[in-house]
Coordinates of C-alpha atoms and ligand atoms in Angstrom, one line a residue:
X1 CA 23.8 -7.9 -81.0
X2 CA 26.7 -5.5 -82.2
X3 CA 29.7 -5.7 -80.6
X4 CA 30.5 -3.8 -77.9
X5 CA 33.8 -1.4 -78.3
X6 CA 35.6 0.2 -75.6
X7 CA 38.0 2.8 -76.4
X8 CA 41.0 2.5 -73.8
X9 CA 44.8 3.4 -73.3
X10 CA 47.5 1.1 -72.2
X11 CA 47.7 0.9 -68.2
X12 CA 44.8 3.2 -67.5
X13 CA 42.1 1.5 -64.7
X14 CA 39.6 4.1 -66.0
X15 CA 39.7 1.2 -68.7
X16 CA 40.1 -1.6 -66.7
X17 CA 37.3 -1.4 -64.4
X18 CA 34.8 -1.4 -67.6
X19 CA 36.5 -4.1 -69.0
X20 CA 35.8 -5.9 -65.5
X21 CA 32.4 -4.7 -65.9
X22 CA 31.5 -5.8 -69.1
X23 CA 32.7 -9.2 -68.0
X24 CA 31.1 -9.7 -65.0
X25 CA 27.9 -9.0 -67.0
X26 CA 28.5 -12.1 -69.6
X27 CA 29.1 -9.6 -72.6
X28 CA 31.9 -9.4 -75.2
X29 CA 33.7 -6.8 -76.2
X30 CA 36.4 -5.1 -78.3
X31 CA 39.2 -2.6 -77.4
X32 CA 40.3 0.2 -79.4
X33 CA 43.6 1.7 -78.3
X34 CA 44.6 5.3 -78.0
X35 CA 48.1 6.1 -79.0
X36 CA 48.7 9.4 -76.9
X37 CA 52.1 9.6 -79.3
X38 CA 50.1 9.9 -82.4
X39 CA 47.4 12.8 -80.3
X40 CA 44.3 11.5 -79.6
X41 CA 42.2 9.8 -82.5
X42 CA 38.9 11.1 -84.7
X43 CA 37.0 8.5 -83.0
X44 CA 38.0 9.6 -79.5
X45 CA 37.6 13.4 -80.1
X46 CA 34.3 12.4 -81.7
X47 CA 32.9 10.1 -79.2
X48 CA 34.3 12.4 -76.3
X49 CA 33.9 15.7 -77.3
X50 CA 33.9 17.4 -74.0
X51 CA 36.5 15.5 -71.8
X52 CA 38.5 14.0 -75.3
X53 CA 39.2 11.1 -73.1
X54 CA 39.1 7.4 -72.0
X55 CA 37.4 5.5 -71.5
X56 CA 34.7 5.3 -74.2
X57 CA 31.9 2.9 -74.8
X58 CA 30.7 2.5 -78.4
X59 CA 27.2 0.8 -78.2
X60 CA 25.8 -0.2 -81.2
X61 CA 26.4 3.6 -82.3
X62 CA 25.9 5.5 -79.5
X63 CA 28.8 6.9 -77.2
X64 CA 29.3 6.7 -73.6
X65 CA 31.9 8.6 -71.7
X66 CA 33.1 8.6 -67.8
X67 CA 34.2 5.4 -66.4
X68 CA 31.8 5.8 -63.3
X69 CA 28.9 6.9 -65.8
X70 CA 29.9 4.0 -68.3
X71 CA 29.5 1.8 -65.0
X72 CA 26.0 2.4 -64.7
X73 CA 25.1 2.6 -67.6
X74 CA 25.9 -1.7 -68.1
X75 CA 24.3 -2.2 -65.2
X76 CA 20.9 0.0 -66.3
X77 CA 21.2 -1.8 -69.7
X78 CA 21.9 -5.4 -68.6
X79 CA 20.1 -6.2 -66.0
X80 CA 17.6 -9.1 -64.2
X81 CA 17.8 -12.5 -64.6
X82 CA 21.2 -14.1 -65.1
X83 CA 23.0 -10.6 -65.4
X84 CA 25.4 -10.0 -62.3
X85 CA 24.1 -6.9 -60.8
X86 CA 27.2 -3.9 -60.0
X87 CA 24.6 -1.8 -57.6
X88 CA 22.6 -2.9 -55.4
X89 CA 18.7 -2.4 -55.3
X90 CA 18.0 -0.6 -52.3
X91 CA 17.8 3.2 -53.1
X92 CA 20.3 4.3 -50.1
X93 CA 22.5 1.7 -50.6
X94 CA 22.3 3.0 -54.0
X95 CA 23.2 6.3 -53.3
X96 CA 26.2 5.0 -50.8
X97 CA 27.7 3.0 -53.1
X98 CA 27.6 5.5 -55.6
X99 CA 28.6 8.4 -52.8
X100 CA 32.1 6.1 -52.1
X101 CA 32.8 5.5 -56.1
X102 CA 32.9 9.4 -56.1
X103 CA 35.0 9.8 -53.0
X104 CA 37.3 7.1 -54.1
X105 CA 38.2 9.1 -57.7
X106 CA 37.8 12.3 -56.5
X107 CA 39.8 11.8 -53.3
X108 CA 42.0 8.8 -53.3
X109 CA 42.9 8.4 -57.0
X110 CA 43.1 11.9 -57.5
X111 CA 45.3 12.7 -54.8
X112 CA 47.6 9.6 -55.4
X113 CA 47.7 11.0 -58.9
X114 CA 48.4 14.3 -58.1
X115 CA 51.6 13.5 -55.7
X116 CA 53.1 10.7 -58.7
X117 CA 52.7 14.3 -61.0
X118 CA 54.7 16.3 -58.6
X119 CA 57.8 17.3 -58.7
X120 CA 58.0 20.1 -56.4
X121 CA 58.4 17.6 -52.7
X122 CA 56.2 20.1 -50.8
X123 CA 53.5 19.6 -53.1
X124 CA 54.3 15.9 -53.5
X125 CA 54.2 15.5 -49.6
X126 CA 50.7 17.9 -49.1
X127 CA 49.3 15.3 -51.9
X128 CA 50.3 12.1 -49.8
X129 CA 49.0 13.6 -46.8
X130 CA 45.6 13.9 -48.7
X131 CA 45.9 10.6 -50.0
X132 CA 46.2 9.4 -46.6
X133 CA 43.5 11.0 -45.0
X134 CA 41.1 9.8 -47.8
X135 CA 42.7 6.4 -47.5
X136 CA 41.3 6.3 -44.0
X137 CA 37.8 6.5 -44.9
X138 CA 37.9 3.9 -47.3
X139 CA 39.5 1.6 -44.9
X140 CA 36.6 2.2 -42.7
X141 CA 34.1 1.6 -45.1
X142 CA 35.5 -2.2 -45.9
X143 CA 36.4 -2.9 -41.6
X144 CA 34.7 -6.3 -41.3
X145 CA 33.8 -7.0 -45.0
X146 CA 34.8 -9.3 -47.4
X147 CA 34.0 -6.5 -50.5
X148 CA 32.9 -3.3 -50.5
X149 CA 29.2 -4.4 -51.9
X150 CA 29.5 -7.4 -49.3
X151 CA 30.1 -10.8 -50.0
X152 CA 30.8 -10.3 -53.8
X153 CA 32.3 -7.3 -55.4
X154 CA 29.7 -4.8 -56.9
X155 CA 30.4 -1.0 -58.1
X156 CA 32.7 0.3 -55.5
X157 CA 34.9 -2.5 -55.4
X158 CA 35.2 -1.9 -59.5
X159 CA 35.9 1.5 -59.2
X160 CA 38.4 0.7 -56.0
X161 CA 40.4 -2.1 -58.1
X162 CA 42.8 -0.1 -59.1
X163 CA 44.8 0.0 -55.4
X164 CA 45.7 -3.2 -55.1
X165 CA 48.0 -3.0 -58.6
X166 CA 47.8 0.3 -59.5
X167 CA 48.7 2.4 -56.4
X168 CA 52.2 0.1 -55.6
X169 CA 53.6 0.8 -59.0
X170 CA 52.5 4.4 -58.9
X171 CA 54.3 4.7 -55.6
X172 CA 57.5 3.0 -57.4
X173 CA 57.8 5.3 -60.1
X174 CA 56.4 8.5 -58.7
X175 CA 58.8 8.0 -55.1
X176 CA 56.2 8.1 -52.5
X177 CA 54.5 6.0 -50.0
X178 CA 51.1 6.0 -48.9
X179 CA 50.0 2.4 -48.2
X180 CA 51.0 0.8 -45.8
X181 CA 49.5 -2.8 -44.5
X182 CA 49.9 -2.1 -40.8
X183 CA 47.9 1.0 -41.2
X184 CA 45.5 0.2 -43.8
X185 CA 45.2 -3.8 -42.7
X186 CA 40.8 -4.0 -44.2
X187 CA 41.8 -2.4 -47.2
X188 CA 44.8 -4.6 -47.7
X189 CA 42.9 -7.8 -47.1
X190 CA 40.3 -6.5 -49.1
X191 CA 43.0 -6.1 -52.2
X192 CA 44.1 -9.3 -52.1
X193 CA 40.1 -11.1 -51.9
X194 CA 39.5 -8.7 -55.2
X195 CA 43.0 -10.1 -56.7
X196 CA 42.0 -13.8 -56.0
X197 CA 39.1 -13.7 -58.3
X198 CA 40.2 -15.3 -61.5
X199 CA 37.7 -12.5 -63.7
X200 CA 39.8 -9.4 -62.0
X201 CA 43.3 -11.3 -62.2
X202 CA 42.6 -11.9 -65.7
X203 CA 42.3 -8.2 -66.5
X204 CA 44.8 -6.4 -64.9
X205 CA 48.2 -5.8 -66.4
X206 CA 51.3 -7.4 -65.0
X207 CA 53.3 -5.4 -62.4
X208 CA 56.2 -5.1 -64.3
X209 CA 54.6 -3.8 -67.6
X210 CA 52.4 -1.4 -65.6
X211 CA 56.5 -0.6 -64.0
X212 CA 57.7 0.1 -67.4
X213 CA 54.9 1.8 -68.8
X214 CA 54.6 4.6 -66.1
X215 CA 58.5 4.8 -65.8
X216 CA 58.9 5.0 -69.7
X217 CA 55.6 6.5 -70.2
X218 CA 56.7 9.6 -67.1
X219 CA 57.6 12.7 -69.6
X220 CA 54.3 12.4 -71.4
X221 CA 52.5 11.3 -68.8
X222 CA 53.0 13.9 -66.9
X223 CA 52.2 15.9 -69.3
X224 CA 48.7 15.2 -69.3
X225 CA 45.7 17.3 -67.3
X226 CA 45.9 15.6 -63.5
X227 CA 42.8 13.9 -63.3
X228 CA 40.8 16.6 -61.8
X229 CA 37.9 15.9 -59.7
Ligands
LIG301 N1 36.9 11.0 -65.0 C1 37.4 10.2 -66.1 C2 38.9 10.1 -66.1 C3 39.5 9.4 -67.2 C4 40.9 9.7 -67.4 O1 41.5 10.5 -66.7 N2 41.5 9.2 -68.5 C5 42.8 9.6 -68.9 C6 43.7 8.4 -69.1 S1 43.8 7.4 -67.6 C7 42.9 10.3 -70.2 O2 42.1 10.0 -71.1 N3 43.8 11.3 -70.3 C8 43.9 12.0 -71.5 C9 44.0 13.5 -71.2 O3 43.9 13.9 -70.1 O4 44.1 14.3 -72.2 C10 36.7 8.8 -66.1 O5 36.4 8.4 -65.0 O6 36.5 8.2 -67.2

């Protein structure tokens, strides 16, 4: 079988959660960096020609973009017997799962996104205020479960996995708060069941690097299109 390729960025959890993906599933892979200094690559303006951006899976010469997309795409392609299954069977559980992976990008990452970009504080505090709000739902969704997908993690949790590292360091360098334990104690719990496993752990870039890389990374970062819903 040809190798699988992923084209990622440094830091980006668009990236990571297909990385998780990929080795839940039992398949190997290779990663392709993007250097935003150099402007984005051939290969990534020619596997991405719409959205020119990562993620990107190379398949044995076909390309799939959109980290959600990519997500279901594994999981249409490697499926039954031994291979760990991301959504579950049941058509409305299906379309739940799938419903909440949405929300969570277009609500909660977005948002949080949105208020680490601002500088204006008005428009930095209207963004944590959204944040918040979408926040809430999700911590209803995991109230009295171990994952989102129930006793082990599936789609939702993948697409989710960025809070537990991602959202602390984007609070550090983008000066805001929006989690907070006492009022988000499911979600919180939840965080630290999905850091535990040694498969997510292994993935996810250390605090301090993630630290650096948005603080050093800030001008061009934010520079970039928000990640618009
Ligand atoms: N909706 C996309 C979002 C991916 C995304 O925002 N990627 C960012 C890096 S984290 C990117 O490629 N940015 C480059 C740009 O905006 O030009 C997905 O889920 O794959």
């Amino acid at each position: 079988m040809a190798k699988l390729k992923i084209i990622v960025s440094a830091a980006s959890f668009f990236c990571t959660r297909i990385e998780w993906a990929l080795k839940l599933k039992g398949l190997e892979y290779e990663l392709t960096f993007e250097d935003w200094d150099k402007g984005k690559s051939e290969l990534l303006l020619k596997s991405n020609p719409v959205h020119k951006k990562i993620p990107v899976l190379l398949d044995d010469g076909v390309a799939i973009a959109e980290s959600k997309v990519i997500l279901e795409y594994i999981d249409e392609k490697w499926k039954g017997g031994d291979f760990y299954p991301l959504l579950p069977q049941d058509p409305y559980e299906r379309a739940q799962a799938r419903f909440w992976a949405q929300f969570a990008d277009d609500k909660c990452a977005y948002s949080t996104w949105r208020g680490w970009h601002a500088e204006d504080a008005l428009e930095k505090e209207k963004a944590m205020e959204a944040a918040l709000e979408s926040f809430a739902y999700l911590e209803k969704q995991i109230e009295g479960k171990k994952f989102f997908a129930g006793d082990k993690i599936g789609h939702l949790d993948l697409v989710a996995g960025w809070i537990p590292r991602w959202l602390g360091v984007m609070e550090e360098t983008g000066g805001m708060k929006i989690f907070d334990a006492e009022r988000f104690p499911s979600l919180r719990e939840w965080g630290e069941n999905f850091m535990d496993i040694p498969l997510i752990k292994d993935c996810v870039p250390p605090r301090d690097v993630l630290v650096d890389h948005f603080f050093r990374g800030l001008s061009h970062l934010r520079s970039l299109e928000p990640n618009k819903p």
